[in-house]
Coordinates of C-alpha atoms in Angstrom, one line a residue:
Chain C
M101 CA 82.2 -2.7 -45.9
Y102 CA 83.1 -3.7 -49.4
G103 CA 86.1 -5.1 -49.8
G104 CA 87.8 -7.3 -52.1
G105 CA 86.3 -11.0 -50.1
N106 CA 82.8 -9.5 -49.9
Y107 CA 83.2 -7.6 -54.0
T108 CA 83.2 -11.5 -55.7
A109 CA 79.8 -13.0 -52.8
L110 CA 77.7 -9.7 -54.0
S111 CA 79.1 -9.9 -57.5
L112 CA 77.9 -13.6 -57.5
S113 CA 74.8 -13.2 -55.4
L114 CA 74.4 -10.4 -58.1
S115 CA 74.2 -12.9 -60.9
L116 CA 72.3 -14.8 -58.4
S117 CA 69.4 -13.0 -58.0
L118 CA 69.2 -12.2 -62.2
S119 CA 69.0 -15.7 -62.9
L120 CA 67.3 -16.7 -59.7
G121 CA 64.9 -14.0 -58.9
L122 CA 64.5 -12.0 -55.7
T123 CA 64.0 -14.3 -53.4
V124 CA 68.1 -13.9 -53.6
I125 CA 67.7 -10.2 -53.5
G126 CA 65.5 -10.6 -50.3
C127 CA 67.2 -13.0 -48.6
F128 CA 71.1 -11.6 -49.1
V129 CA 71.5 -8.8 -51.3
V130 CA 69.1 -7.2 -49.0
D131 CA 71.4 -6.8 -46.2
E132 CA 74.6 -6.4 -48.4
V133 CA 74.1 -3.4 -50.2
S134 CA 72.0 -0.8 -48.4
A135 CA 68.5 0.0 -49.0
I136 CA 67.7 3.9 -49.1
V137 CA 65.7 5.0 -46.5
V138 CA 63.1 8.0 -47.4
D139 CA 61.0 10.2 -45.1
L140 CA 58.9 12.8 -47.2
G141 CA 57.1 15.0 -44.7
S142 CA 54.8 18.0 -45.5
H143 CA 57.4 20.6 -44.7
T144 CA 61.1 18.8 -45.7
C145 CA 62.3 15.2 -47.3
K146 CA 64.7 13.8 -44.8
A147 CA 66.2 11.0 -47.7
G148 CA 70.1 8.4 -46.4
Y149 CA 71.2 4.8 -46.1
A150 CA 69.5 2.8 -43.9
G151 CA 71.8 1.6 -41.2
E152 CA 72.9 5.3 -40.8
D153 CA 72.1 7.2 -37.8
A154 CA 71.2 10.7 -39.5
P155 CA 69.9 11.2 -43.1
K156 CA 71.7 12.0 -45.5
A157 CA 69.7 14.5 -47.8
V158 CA 68.1 16.6 -45.4
F159 CA 65.6 19.5 -48.0
P160 CA 62.5 21.0 -48.6
S161 CA 59.5 19.3 -49.2
V162 CA 58.3 22.6 -51.7
V163 CA 58.9 22.6 -55.9
G164 CA 59.2 25.4 -57.2
S165 CA 57.5 25.4 -60.4
I166 CA 58.4 27.3 -64.1
V167 CA 55.0 27.3 -66.0
G168 CA 55.1 27.6 -70.2
S169 CA 54.7 30.7 -71.4
V170 CA 57.7 32.2 -70.8
D171 CA 60.1 30.7 -73.4
Q172 CA 61.5 27.4 -72.8
S173 CA 64.5 27.0 -74.6
E174 CA 65.6 30.1 -72.4
V175 CA 65.0 29.6 -69.5
G176 CA 65.9 25.5 -70.3
D177 CA 69.7 26.9 -70.7
T178 CA 69.6 29.8 -68.1
V179 CA 69.2 26.6 -66.0
K180 CA 71.0 24.4 -67.2
N181 CA 73.9 26.6 -66.4
E182 CA 73.1 27.4 -63.8
K183 CA 72.9 23.4 -61.6
E184 CA 72.6 20.9 -64.1
S185 CA 72.4 18.3 -60.8
D186 CA 69.2 19.8 -59.7
S187 CA 66.6 21.1 -62.2
I188 CA 64.6 18.6 -63.9
D189 CA 62.7 19.2 -67.1
S190 CA 59.5 17.6 -65.9
K191 CA 58.6 17.6 -70.1
N192 CA 61.1 15.1 -70.7
G193 CA 61.5 11.4 -70.6
T194 CA 59.1 8.9 -70.1
R195 CA 56.7 10.0 -67.4
P196 CA 53.4 7.7 -66.7
F197 CA 52.0 9.2 -64.0
D198 CA 51.7 12.5 -65.0
S199 CA 48.5 13.9 -63.0
D200 CA 44.8 14.8 -64.0
K201 CA 45.8 17.9 -65.2
T202 CA 48.1 18.9 -68.1
K203 CA 51.7 20.0 -67.1
A204 CA 52.9 20.3 -71.0
K205 CA 55.4 22.8 -70.4
R206 CA 56.4 22.4 -66.6
K207 CA 60.0 22.6 -65.2
L208 CA 60.0 21.6 -61.7
Y209 CA 63.2 22.6 -59.6
V210 CA 63.3 21.0 -56.7
G211 CA 66.1 21.0 -53.1
S212 CA 67.2 23.8 -50.8
Q213 CA 69.6 24.8 -53.2
A214 CA 67.5 25.5 -56.5
L215 CA 65.0 27.2 -54.9
G216 CA 67.1 29.0 -52.8
Y217 CA 68.1 31.0 -56.3
R218 CA 64.9 33.3 -57.4
R219 CA 63.8 33.1 -60.9
D220 CA 60.9 35.0 -63.0
H221 CA 58.2 33.8 -62.4
M222 CA 58.9 30.4 -60.0
E223 CA 55.7 29.8 -58.3
V224 CA 56.5 27.5 -55.1
L225 CA 54.0 25.5 -54.3
S226 CA 53.5 22.4 -52.6
P227 CA 52.6 18.6 -53.5
I228 CA 51.8 17.6 -50.0
K229 CA 47.8 19.0 -48.3
D230 CA 47.0 17.8 -44.9
G231 CA 49.4 15.3 -44.5
V232 CA 48.3 13.2 -47.6
V233 CA 49.7 14.1 -51.4
V234 CA 47.7 15.8 -54.1
D235 CA 50.4 16.7 -56.9
W236 CA 52.4 12.9 -57.6
D237 CA 54.2 14.3 -60.4
M238 CA 55.8 17.1 -58.0
V239 CA 56.4 13.9 -55.6
D240 CA 58.2 12.0 -58.1
N241 CA 60.2 15.4 -58.5
I242 CA 60.7 14.9 -54.9
W243 CA 62.1 11.8 -54.7
D244 CA 64.0 12.0 -58.2
H245 CA 66.0 14.5 -56.1
A246 CA 66.7 12.3 -53.0
F247 CA 68.3 9.4 -55.5
R248 CA 69.9 11.5 -57.3
F249 CA 71.3 12.9 -54.0
C250 CA 72.0 9.8 -52.3
L251 CA 73.7 8.3 -55.4
I252 CA 75.5 11.1 -55.3
L253 CA 77.1 10.1 -52.3
F254 CA 77.3 6.6 -52.6
S255 CA 79.3 7.2 -56.0
C256 CA 82.0 9.1 -54.3
L257 CA 83.0 6.4 -51.5
L258 CA 82.1 3.3 -54.1
L259 CA 84.7 5.5 -56.2
L260 CA 86.9 5.9 -53.3
L261 CA 86.3 2.1 -52.1
I262 CA 87.0 -0.5 -54.8
S263 CA 87.6 0.2 -58.3
S264 CA 84.6 1.9 -61.4
R265 CA 84.3 -1.7 -62.7
D266 CA 81.5 -2.5 -59.6
R267 CA 78.7 0.4 -61.5
L268 CA 76.7 -2.2 -61.3
L269 CA 76.7 -1.5 -57.5
I270 CA 75.4 2.4 -57.5
D271 CA 72.7 1.6 -60.0
P272 CA 69.2 2.3 -58.0
K273 CA 67.9 -0.7 -59.7
E274 CA 69.9 -2.0 -56.2
H275 CA 68.9 -0.9 -53.7
P276 CA 65.3 -1.1 -51.4
M277 CA 63.1 1.4 -50.6
L278 CA 61.4 2.0 -47.4
L279 CA 59.4 4.8 -46.9
A280 CA 58.1 6.5 -44.2
E281 CA 53.8 7.6 -44.0
P282 CA 51.2 9.3 -43.0
S283 CA 49.4 7.1 -41.0
S284 CA 46.8 8.4 -42.5
N285 CA 48.0 7.4 -45.8
T286 CA 45.5 5.8 -48.5
P287 CA 45.3 2.6 -50.2
Q288 CA 44.7 4.0 -53.8
Q289 CA 47.9 6.3 -52.0
R290 CA 49.9 3.3 -51.2
E291 CA 48.9 1.5 -53.8
R292 CA 49.9 4.7 -56.6
T293 CA 53.1 4.7 -54.7
A294 CA 54.2 0.6 -55.0
E295 CA 52.5 1.2 -59.1
L296 CA 55.5 4.5 -59.1
M297 CA 58.4 3.0 -57.3
F298 CA 58.6 -0.3 -59.5
E299 CA 57.0 1.2 -62.5
K300 CA 59.4 4.1 -62.7
Y301 CA 62.7 3.9 -60.6
K302 CA 62.5 0.1 -60.9
V303 CA 63.1 -0.6 -57.4
P304 CA 64.3 -4.4 -56.3
A305 CA 62.0 -4.8 -53.0
L306 CA 59.7 -1.4 -51.6
F307 CA 58.1 -0.9 -47.9
L308 CA 56.1 1.6 -46.0
A309 CA 55.8 1.8 -43.0
K310 CA 53.8 3.5 -40.9
N311 CA 55.9 7.4 -38.9
A312 CA 53.9 6.6 -35.1
V313 CA 55.1 2.4 -35.3
L314 CA 58.8 3.9 -36.5
T315 CA 59.5 6.7 -34.1
S316 CA 57.8 4.0 -31.7
F317 CA 60.5 1.7 -32.2
A318 CA 62.3 4.0 -32.4
S319 CA 61.5 4.8 -28.7
G320 CA 62.7 0.7 -27.3
R321 CA 58.7 0.7 -27.4
A322 CA 55.7 -1.6 -29.1
T323 CA 53.1 0.2 -27.6
S324 CA 53.4 4.0 -27.0
L325 CA 51.0 7.1 -28.4
V326 CA 53.0 9.3 -30.3
V327 CA 52.4 13.0 -31.3
D328 CA 54.0 14.3 -34.3
C329 CA 54.4 17.7 -34.6
G330 CA 55.5 18.1 -38.2
G331 CA 55.1 21.3 -40.5
G332 CA 51.9 21.0 -41.9
S333 CA 49.8 19.2 -39.2
T334 CA 50.1 17.3 -35.8
T335 CA 49.0 13.8 -35.7
I336 CA 48.4 11.9 -33.1
A337 CA 48.5 7.8 -33.3
P338 CA 48.6 5.3 -30.9
V339 CA 50.7 2.6 -31.3
H340 CA 50.4 -1.0 -29.9
D341 CA 52.5 -3.9 -30.3
G342 CA 53.9 -2.4 -33.4
Y343 CA 50.0 -1.6 -35.0
V344 CA 48.7 1.3 -35.5
L345 CA 44.8 1.4 -34.3
Q346 CA 43.8 3.6 -37.0
K347 CA 40.3 4.6 -34.9
A348 CA 42.1 6.5 -32.3
V349 CA 44.9 8.7 -34.6
A350 CA 43.2 12.1 -34.8
S351 CA 45.0 15.3 -36.2
S352 CA 45.1 18.5 -36.8
P353 CA 45.9 20.8 -38.8
I354 CA 48.4 22.4 -36.6
G355 CA 52.4 22.4 -36.8
G356 CA 55.9 24.4 -37.0
E357 CA 54.6 25.8 -40.6
L358 CA 51.1 27.9 -39.4
L359 CA 53.7 29.3 -36.4
T360 CA 55.7 30.9 -38.9
D361 CA 52.8 32.1 -40.6
C362 CA 51.9 33.6 -37.2
M363 CA 54.9 35.2 -36.6
L364 CA 55.3 36.8 -40.2
K365 CA 51.4 38.2 -39.4
S366 CA 51.8 39.4 -36.3
L367 CA 55.6 40.9 -37.0
E368 CA 54.3 42.5 -39.9
S369 CA 51.2 43.7 -38.0
K370 CA 53.7 45.4 -35.9
G371 CA 55.0 47.3 -38.9
I372 CA 58.0 44.8 -39.1
T373 CA 59.1 44.2 -42.6
I374 CA 60.8 40.8 -43.5
K375 CA 63.0 41.6 -46.6
P376 CA 63.3 38.5 -48.0
R377 CA 67.1 37.8 -49.1
Y378 CA 66.9 38.2 -52.7
S379 CA 65.5 41.5 -52.6
F380 CA 68.9 43.5 -51.2
K381 CA 72.4 43.9 -50.9
R382 CA 74.3 44.4 -48.4
K383 CA 77.2 46.7 -49.2
E384 CA 80.4 47.7 -47.0
T385 CA 80.3 51.4 -47.4
R386 CA 83.7 51.3 -44.9
P387 CA 85.5 48.3 -42.5
G388 CA 82.2 47.3 -40.4
E389 CA 80.0 49.2 -42.0
Y390 CA 77.3 48.5 -44.2
Q391 CA 74.6 49.5 -45.9
V392 CA 71.3 47.8 -47.5
V393 CA 70.2 48.4 -51.2
D394 CA 67.1 47.7 -52.3
T395 CA 67.1 45.4 -55.1
D396 CA 63.4 45.2 -58.0
F397 CA 62.6 42.5 -59.7
P398 CA 59.0 42.5 -60.7
N399 CA 58.0 38.4 -61.3
T400 CA 59.1 37.2 -58.8
T401 CA 56.0 34.9 -57.4
E402 CA 53.7 35.7 -54.2
S403 CA 54.6 32.5 -53.3
Y404 CA 58.8 32.8 -54.0
K405 CA 58.5 35.7 -51.1
L406 CA 56.8 34.0 -49.5
Y407 CA 59.0 31.4 -49.3
S408 CA 61.9 33.1 -48.7
Q409 CA 59.5 35.5 -45.2
R410 CA 58.8 31.6 -43.9
I411 CA 62.4 30.6 -43.7
I412 CA 63.7 34.1 -41.8
S413 CA 60.5 33.7 -39.8
G414 CA 61.0 30.0 -39.0
D415 CA 63.8 31.0 -38.3
I416 CA 63.2 34.0 -35.9
K417 CA 60.2 31.1 -34.1
E418 CA 63.5 28.6 -33.2
S419 CA 66.1 31.1 -31.5
V420 CA 63.2 32.6 -30.1
C421 CA 60.1 30.8 -29.4
R422 CA 59.6 28.6 -26.1
A423 CA 56.3 27.2 -25.2
P424 CA 55.1 28.8 -21.9
D425 CA 54.0 26.9 -19.4
T426 CA 50.5 28.2 -18.3
P427 CA 47.8 29.5 -21.2
Y428 CA 48.5 32.5 -22.8
D429 CA 47.2 35.3 -21.2
E430 CA 47.9 38.8 -22.6
N431 CA 47.5 40.8 -19.6
S432 CA 50.6 38.7 -17.5
Y433 CA 52.4 38.9 -21.3
A434 CA 52.2 42.2 -21.4
N435 CA 55.7 43.7 -19.4
I436 CA 57.6 40.5 -20.1
P437 CA 61.5 41.2 -21.3
M438 CA 61.8 42.1 -25.2
T439 CA 64.4 39.0 -26.8
P440 CA 66.2 40.8 -30.0
Y441 CA 67.4 38.5 -33.1
E442 CA 68.9 40.2 -36.1
L443 CA 67.5 39.7 -39.8
P444 CA 69.6 38.9 -42.4
D445 CA 69.1 42.9 -43.8
G446 CA 71.1 43.9 -40.3
Q447 CA 68.3 45.2 -39.1
T448 CA 67.5 44.2 -35.2
I449 CA 64.3 43.5 -34.1
E450 CA 62.8 42.8 -30.6
I451 CA 59.9 39.6 -30.0
G452 CA 58.0 40.5 -26.6
A453 CA 54.8 38.2 -26.2
D454 CA 55.2 36.8 -29.4
R455 CA 58.0 34.8 -27.9
F456 CA 55.8 32.6 -25.8
K457 CA 52.0 33.7 -27.4
I458 CA 52.8 31.3 -31.2
P459 CA 53.4 28.2 -29.4
D460 CA 50.5 28.6 -27.5
I461 CA 48.9 27.7 -30.2
L462 CA 49.6 24.3 -30.3
F463 CA 47.3 24.2 -27.0
N464 CA 44.9 27.0 -27.6
P465 CA 44.4 27.1 -31.4
S466 CA 41.9 29.8 -30.8
I467 CA 44.1 32.0 -30.2
V468 CA 45.4 32.1 -34.3
Q469 CA 42.2 34.6 -34.4
T470 CA 43.0 37.3 -32.5
I471 CA 47.0 37.0 -35.1
P472 CA 46.1 40.1 -37.6
G473 CA 45.2 38.6 -40.8
M474 CA 44.7 34.7 -39.2
E475 CA 41.6 36.0 -38.2
T476 CA 39.5 33.3 -40.8
F477 CA 41.8 30.9 -39.4
A478 CA 40.4 27.5 -37.1
D479 CA 37.2 29.5 -38.5
S480 CA 36.0 25.6 -38.8
S481 CA 33.4 23.5 -37.2
P482 CA 33.9 21.3 -36.0
P483 CA 36.6 23.5 -33.6
I484 CA 40.3 21.9 -34.0
R485 CA 41.6 21.0 -30.7
G486 CA 44.8 21.7 -28.8
L487 CA 47.2 19.5 -28.6
P488 CA 46.4 18.6 -25.0
Q489 CA 42.7 17.4 -25.9
M490 CA 43.7 15.2 -28.5
V491 CA 45.6 13.3 -27.0
L492 CA 43.0 12.9 -24.6
D493 CA 40.4 12.1 -26.6
S494 CA 43.0 9.2 -28.9
I495 CA 43.6 8.0 -25.2
N496 CA 39.7 7.6 -24.6
K497 CA 39.1 5.5 -28.5
C498 CA 41.9 3.1 -27.5
D499 CA 40.5 -0.6 -25.9
V500 CA 40.3 0.7 -21.6
D501 CA 43.5 -2.1 -20.8
I502 CA 45.7 -0.4 -22.7
R503 CA 44.7 3.3 -21.9
R504 CA 47.0 3.1 -18.9
E505 CA 49.9 2.6 -20.7
L506 CA 49.4 5.1 -23.7
F507 CA 49.1 7.4 -21.0
S508 CA 52.8 6.3 -19.4
S509 CA 54.9 6.2 -22.7
I510 CA 53.9 9.1 -24.8
L511 CA 56.5 9.9 -27.4
L512 CA 56.7 13.6 -28.8
S513 CA 59.0 13.4 -32.5
G514 CA 58.8 15.8 -35.6
G515 CA 60.4 19.2 -35.6
T516 CA 58.0 21.5 -34.0
A517 CA 58.4 18.8 -31.4
S518 CA 62.1 20.6 -30.8
M519 CA 60.2 23.8 -29.5
Q520 CA 61.4 24.8 -26.5
M521 CA 59.3 22.8 -22.8
L522 CA 57.0 22.7 -25.1
K523 CA 57.5 18.5 -23.7
E524 CA 57.4 20.1 -20.1
R525 CA 54.1 22.2 -20.5
L526 CA 52.4 19.1 -22.4
E527 CA 53.2 16.4 -19.7
K528 CA 51.7 19.7 -17.0
D529 CA 48.5 19.8 -18.8
L530 CA 47.7 16.0 -19.1
L531 CA 48.0 15.3 -15.4
E532 CA 45.7 17.6 -14.9
E533 CA 43.3 16.7 -16.9
S534 CA 44.2 13.1 -16.9
P535 CA 42.1 10.3 -14.5
Q536 CA 44.2 10.4 -11.3
A537 CA 45.1 6.2 -11.8
A538 CA 47.4 7.1 -15.2
R539 CA 50.8 7.4 -14.4
V540 CA 51.5 10.7 -17.2
K541 CA 55.2 10.6 -18.4
V542 CA 56.1 12.8 -22.1
L543 CA 59.6 11.5 -23.7
A544 CA 61.2 13.0 -26.1
S545 CA 65.1 12.3 -27.7
G546 CA 67.5 14.6 -25.5
N547 CA 69.3 14.5 -28.6
A548 CA 67.6 17.0 -30.3
T549 CA 69.0 14.9 -33.9
E550 CA 67.2 11.8 -32.8
R551 CA 64.1 13.8 -32.1
R552 CA 63.9 15.6 -35.3
F553 CA 64.4 12.3 -37.6
S554 CA 62.3 9.8 -35.1
V555 CA 60.5 8.7 -38.2
W556 CA 64.2 8.6 -40.7
I557 CA 66.4 6.7 -37.6
G558 CA 63.9 4.3 -37.2
G559 CA 63.2 3.4 -40.7
S560 CA 66.4 3.2 -41.0
I561 CA 67.5 1.0 -38.6
L562 CA 64.7 -1.1 -39.6
A563 CA 65.4 -1.8 -43.0
S564 CA 69.4 -2.6 -41.9
L565 CA 67.9 -5.4 -39.3
G566 CA 68.5 -9.2 -39.7
S567 CA 65.4 -10.0 -38.6
F568 CA 63.4 -7.6 -41.2
Q569 CA 64.7 -8.4 -44.8
Q570 CA 61.6 -11.6 -45.1
M571 CA 59.0 -8.6 -44.8
W572 CA 60.0 -6.6 -48.1
F573 CA 57.8 -6.3 -51.1
S574 CA 59.2 -7.6 -53.8
K575 CA 59.5 -6.6 -57.5
A576 CA 58.4 -10.6 -58.0
E577 CA 56.2 -10.8 -55.8
Y578 CA 54.8 -7.5 -57.0
E579 CA 54.8 -8.9 -61.0
E580 CA 52.9 -11.5 -59.2
H581 CA 50.1 -10.4 -57.2
G582 CA 50.0 -6.8 -58.4
T583 CA 49.5 -3.3 -57.2
S584 CA 47.0 -4.0 -54.0
Y585 CA 49.3 -6.9 -52.7
I586 CA 51.6 -4.0 -50.9
Q587 CA 47.8 -3.5 -48.3
R588 CA 49.2 -7.0 -47.3
K589 CA 52.9 -7.3 -47.4
C590 CA 52.5 -3.4 -45.3
P591 CA 49.7 -3.9 -43.3
Chain B
M242 CA 50.0 -9.8 -39.5
A243 CA 51.6 -7.1 -37.8
M244 CA 54.7 -6.0 -38.9
A245 CA 56.6 -6.8 -35.4
F246 CA 54.7 -9.3 -35.4
K247 CA 56.0 -11.4 -37.9
M248 CA 59.5 -9.9 -37.6
A249 CA 59.1 -11.8 -34.3
T250 CA 58.5 -14.8 -34.8
T251 CA 60.6 -15.7 -38.3
G252 CA 62.9 -13.2 -38.6
I253 CA 64.3 -14.3 -34.8
R254 CA 64.1 -17.6 -33.0
V255 CA 63.3 -18.1 -29.0
T256 CA 65.8 -21.2 -28.6
D257 CA 64.5 -24.1 -25.9
E258 CA 66.2 -23.4 -23.1
C259 CA 64.0 -19.9 -22.8
K260 CA 60.6 -21.6 -22.7
S261 CA 62.4 -24.0 -20.5
S262 CA 63.5 -21.9 -17.6
F263 CA 60.5 -20.2 -17.6
M264 CA 58.3 -23.6 -17.3
E265 CA 60.9 -23.9 -13.8
M266 CA 60.1 -21.1 -13.1
K267 CA 56.3 -21.4 -13.3
W268 CA 55.3 -24.8 -11.8
K269 CA 59.0 -25.2 -9.6
K270 CA 59.0 -21.5 -8.8
V271 CA 62.9 -22.5 -8.6
H272 CA 64.4 -19.5 -9.9
R273 CA 63.1 -15.2 -9.6
Y274 CA 63.2 -14.2 -12.5
I275 CA 65.3 -14.7 -15.7
V276 CA 66.5 -12.2 -17.6
F277 CA 66.8 -12.4 -22.0
K278 CA 69.0 -11.2 -24.3
I279 CA 69.0 -11.4 -28.3
D280 CA 71.8 -12.3 -30.4
E281 CA 71.8 -9.9 -33.6
I282 CA 74.6 -12.2 -35.3
S283 CA 72.8 -16.3 -34.9
K284 CA 69.5 -13.9 -34.6
L285 CA 68.3 -16.2 -31.3
V286 CA 66.9 -15.0 -28.2
T287 CA 69.3 -16.9 -25.1
I288 CA 69.1 -16.3 -21.7
D289 CA 71.6 -13.8 -20.0
K290 CA 70.9 -14.4 -16.3
V291 CA 69.2 -16.5 -13.9
G292 CA 67.3 -15.3 -10.5
G293 CA 68.6 -18.3 -7.8
A294 CA 65.5 -18.9 -5.2
G295 CA 67.4 -16.0 -2.4
E296 CA 66.7 -13.7 -4.9
G297 CA 64.7 -10.6 -5.4
Y298 CA 63.1 -7.4 -7.1
D299 CA 66.1 -5.6 -6.0
D300 CA 68.1 -7.9 -8.2
L301 CA 66.7 -8.4 -11.3
A302 CA 67.2 -4.4 -11.5
A303 CA 70.5 -4.7 -10.3
S304 CA 71.4 -7.1 -13.2
L305 CA 69.7 -5.0 -16.5
P306 CA 72.5 -3.1 -17.9
Y307 CA 72.2 0.7 -17.9
D308 CA 73.1 0.9 -21.3
D309 CA 71.8 -2.6 -23.5
C310 CA 68.0 -3.7 -23.8
R311 CA 66.7 -7.1 -22.3
Y312 CA 63.2 -8.9 -20.8
A313 CA 62.9 -10.1 -18.3
V314 CA 60.3 -12.3 -16.7
L315 CA 59.9 -11.9 -13.0
D316 CA 57.7 -13.7 -10.4
F317 CA 56.2 -12.0 -7.5
D318 CA 54.9 -12.3 -4.7
F319 CA 52.5 -9.7 -2.8
V320 CA 50.1 -10.3 0.2
T321 CA 46.4 -8.9 -1.2
V322 CA 43.9 -6.3 1.1
D323 CA 42.6 -9.6 2.5
N324 CA 46.3 -11.1 3.7
C325 CA 46.7 -14.0 1.2
R326 CA 50.2 -14.4 -0.6
K327 CA 50.7 -14.3 -3.8
S328 CA 52.0 -14.4 -6.6
K329 CA 52.0 -12.8 -9.9
I330 CA 54.3 -13.3 -12.9
F331 CA 55.6 -9.6 -14.6
F332 CA 57.7 -9.5 -18.3
I333 CA 59.4 -6.5 -18.4
A334 CA 61.4 -4.8 -21.9
W335 CA 63.8 -3.5 -21.2
A336 CA 65.8 -0.5 -23.2
P337 CA 67.1 2.0 -21.5
V338 CA 67.4 6.0 -23.0
A339 CA 71.7 4.8 -23.3
S340 CA 71.6 1.8 -25.5
R341 CA 71.6 2.0 -28.8
I342 CA 68.6 2.7 -31.2
R343 CA 69.5 -0.4 -32.7
A344 CA 69.2 -2.4 -30.0
K345 CA 66.4 -0.5 -28.8
I346 CA 64.4 -1.1 -32.3
L347 CA 66.2 -4.5 -32.5
Y348 CA 64.2 -6.1 -28.8
A349 CA 61.1 -3.5 -29.9
T350 CA 60.7 -6.0 -32.6
S351 CA 61.5 -9.6 -31.6
K352 CA 59.5 -9.3 -28.2
A353 CA 55.9 -10.7 -29.8
G354 CA 58.9 -13.8 -30.4
L355 CA 59.6 -14.7 -26.7
R356 CA 56.1 -13.5 -25.8
R357 CA 53.9 -15.5 -27.1
V358 CA 56.0 -18.6 -25.6
L359 CA 56.2 -17.6 -22.0
D360 CA 52.7 -18.8 -20.8
G361 CA 50.7 -17.6 -18.3
I362 CA 52.5 -13.6 -18.1
S363 CA 49.8 -11.5 -15.4
Y364 CA 51.7 -8.3 -16.4
E365 CA 53.7 -6.9 -18.6
V366 CA 55.3 -3.5 -18.3
Q367 CA 58.0 -1.4 -20.7
A368 CA 60.5 1.0 -19.3
T369 CA 63.5 3.2 -20.3
D370 CA 64.4 4.4 -17.3
P371 CA 64.3 2.5 -13.5
T372 CA 61.6 4.2 -12.4
E373 CA 59.0 3.3 -15.4
M374 CA 59.9 -0.7 -13.7
G375 CA 59.9 0.6 -10.4
L376 CA 58.4 -1.3 -7.4
E377 CA 56.0 1.2 -6.8
V378 CA 54.6 0.4 -10.5
I379 CA 54.8 -3.3 -9.9
R380 CA 52.7 -3.0 -7.0
D381 CA 50.4 -0.8 -8.4
R382 CA 49.8 -3.4 -11.1
V383 CA 49.0 -6.6 -8.7
K384 CA 46.5 -3.9 -6.5

């Protein structure tokens, strides 16, 4: 890809772009230097290069944070020894985007590896609430991590392919950036994003694309109803001719994380304790025989303990759960055969009715309240609707002329969409409740990677198409028209 | 301007041949269907196949590839409930499951460009497998 001939053309166009401004970047260099695509979800952040068929970096969207009272220098030093590339000191460097609260001394840890290591007093925080960014400082750090990751990979690739004099190419300033955004993103959020991207990361060009639109395109449809079952929420968005019909977007706080929490609470109520990985050591006493020894870390925060337990509970959910064919009821599932699951500490637990009850929460949110410890959830008014009801309500808010088409192109995406039998159950429930003339069809990619990453993949391919290159919001346009121009460039 | 519309109308060009063939189909009834394809390198929408007078729906269905996307227009003849012979033109966006995602996205984002130069289409169908553009579906729409 970066052969000799191309290299000359590239460096020529790069120097041209410096003198002629960004039109050149928009038309030519963008084609050659691949864009970076980031989909920051409420649970997982996906990042990688445009044109590829899966994201290079996939890591948690939560951030580990240690606040000041601890001796800063000591923490800094130990961290540096452990994993330099994963720790970012939010105190250092220019940081024009500090959020309102003062975070004079806060150290943030991003990435699976940095978070996988237990640290005293480290809290695990999420920058995203209900699909919308609430802490920009953290988001900044997550983006930073994503770019660093891409950068390392990219530089390795370059070292293999060409000589080191091409360092210019690995500068993040040369990569256009395509970010996936939730349909509900506010104009203020979008402007903030644009400002951060151009001012701090100095990207040459930016584009914001709606999650639902990317999923729809990735399935080859300009019109569809996208059901995105994510980590923190579920969003239903009708897309018509590549445009989200905002007034008909529906969302609920029921996503994979809630199901994970319900699994955790339900197991706890049955007397099962899920020991986080850091809290024990397994010793091999005799070949093939292990003894579990509890370790004691009194300074571990509750949020870190919960984060670690959720990883295990999430895996239990993914391994054993299956959406029931009909609405769940205690009686018919009372004698369901138990499924074994081996916890990291070697203990084997048995899961029965919860296998079906927990996924059914997506369809019937009120059963959350029957899980001990979750009683207060879904106690809101208006009550949280189940998946089929949200789909019907959303379609009914659309123009009569397109309802038929929406019913026949319901696309399932997001991490929770991989739940077994979810597609079949949703299709069945919708068939029962939809108008007779409608042909209900729920589609989900047969390929698990494509289903889970449909948003990212959609963005990746879109950003690599020749016909897309004119769409970028360039740095020159940003400088000329300001941040609010993002609303016109990326409607 | 919606993203897909701009990409389709300024990023991809529809050849004059596409338009003239469609006009021949609409006015002179010389073609039964036309299949269009996109050439990504030249960014052109061109004609892939034209269905002659003796051909029909089945021939169109057979000429759509199993693993690549296409656009097609079909002149569909039918008899109404009060025994009137009529015909309506369908636009079909074909994006089969087995095609590459790149093709799916290219066709989904380029549709508006071709669609807006074809004046006189009554119905539009999106299909990712043969059942979604089945004869039954087509008949259902003209009812």
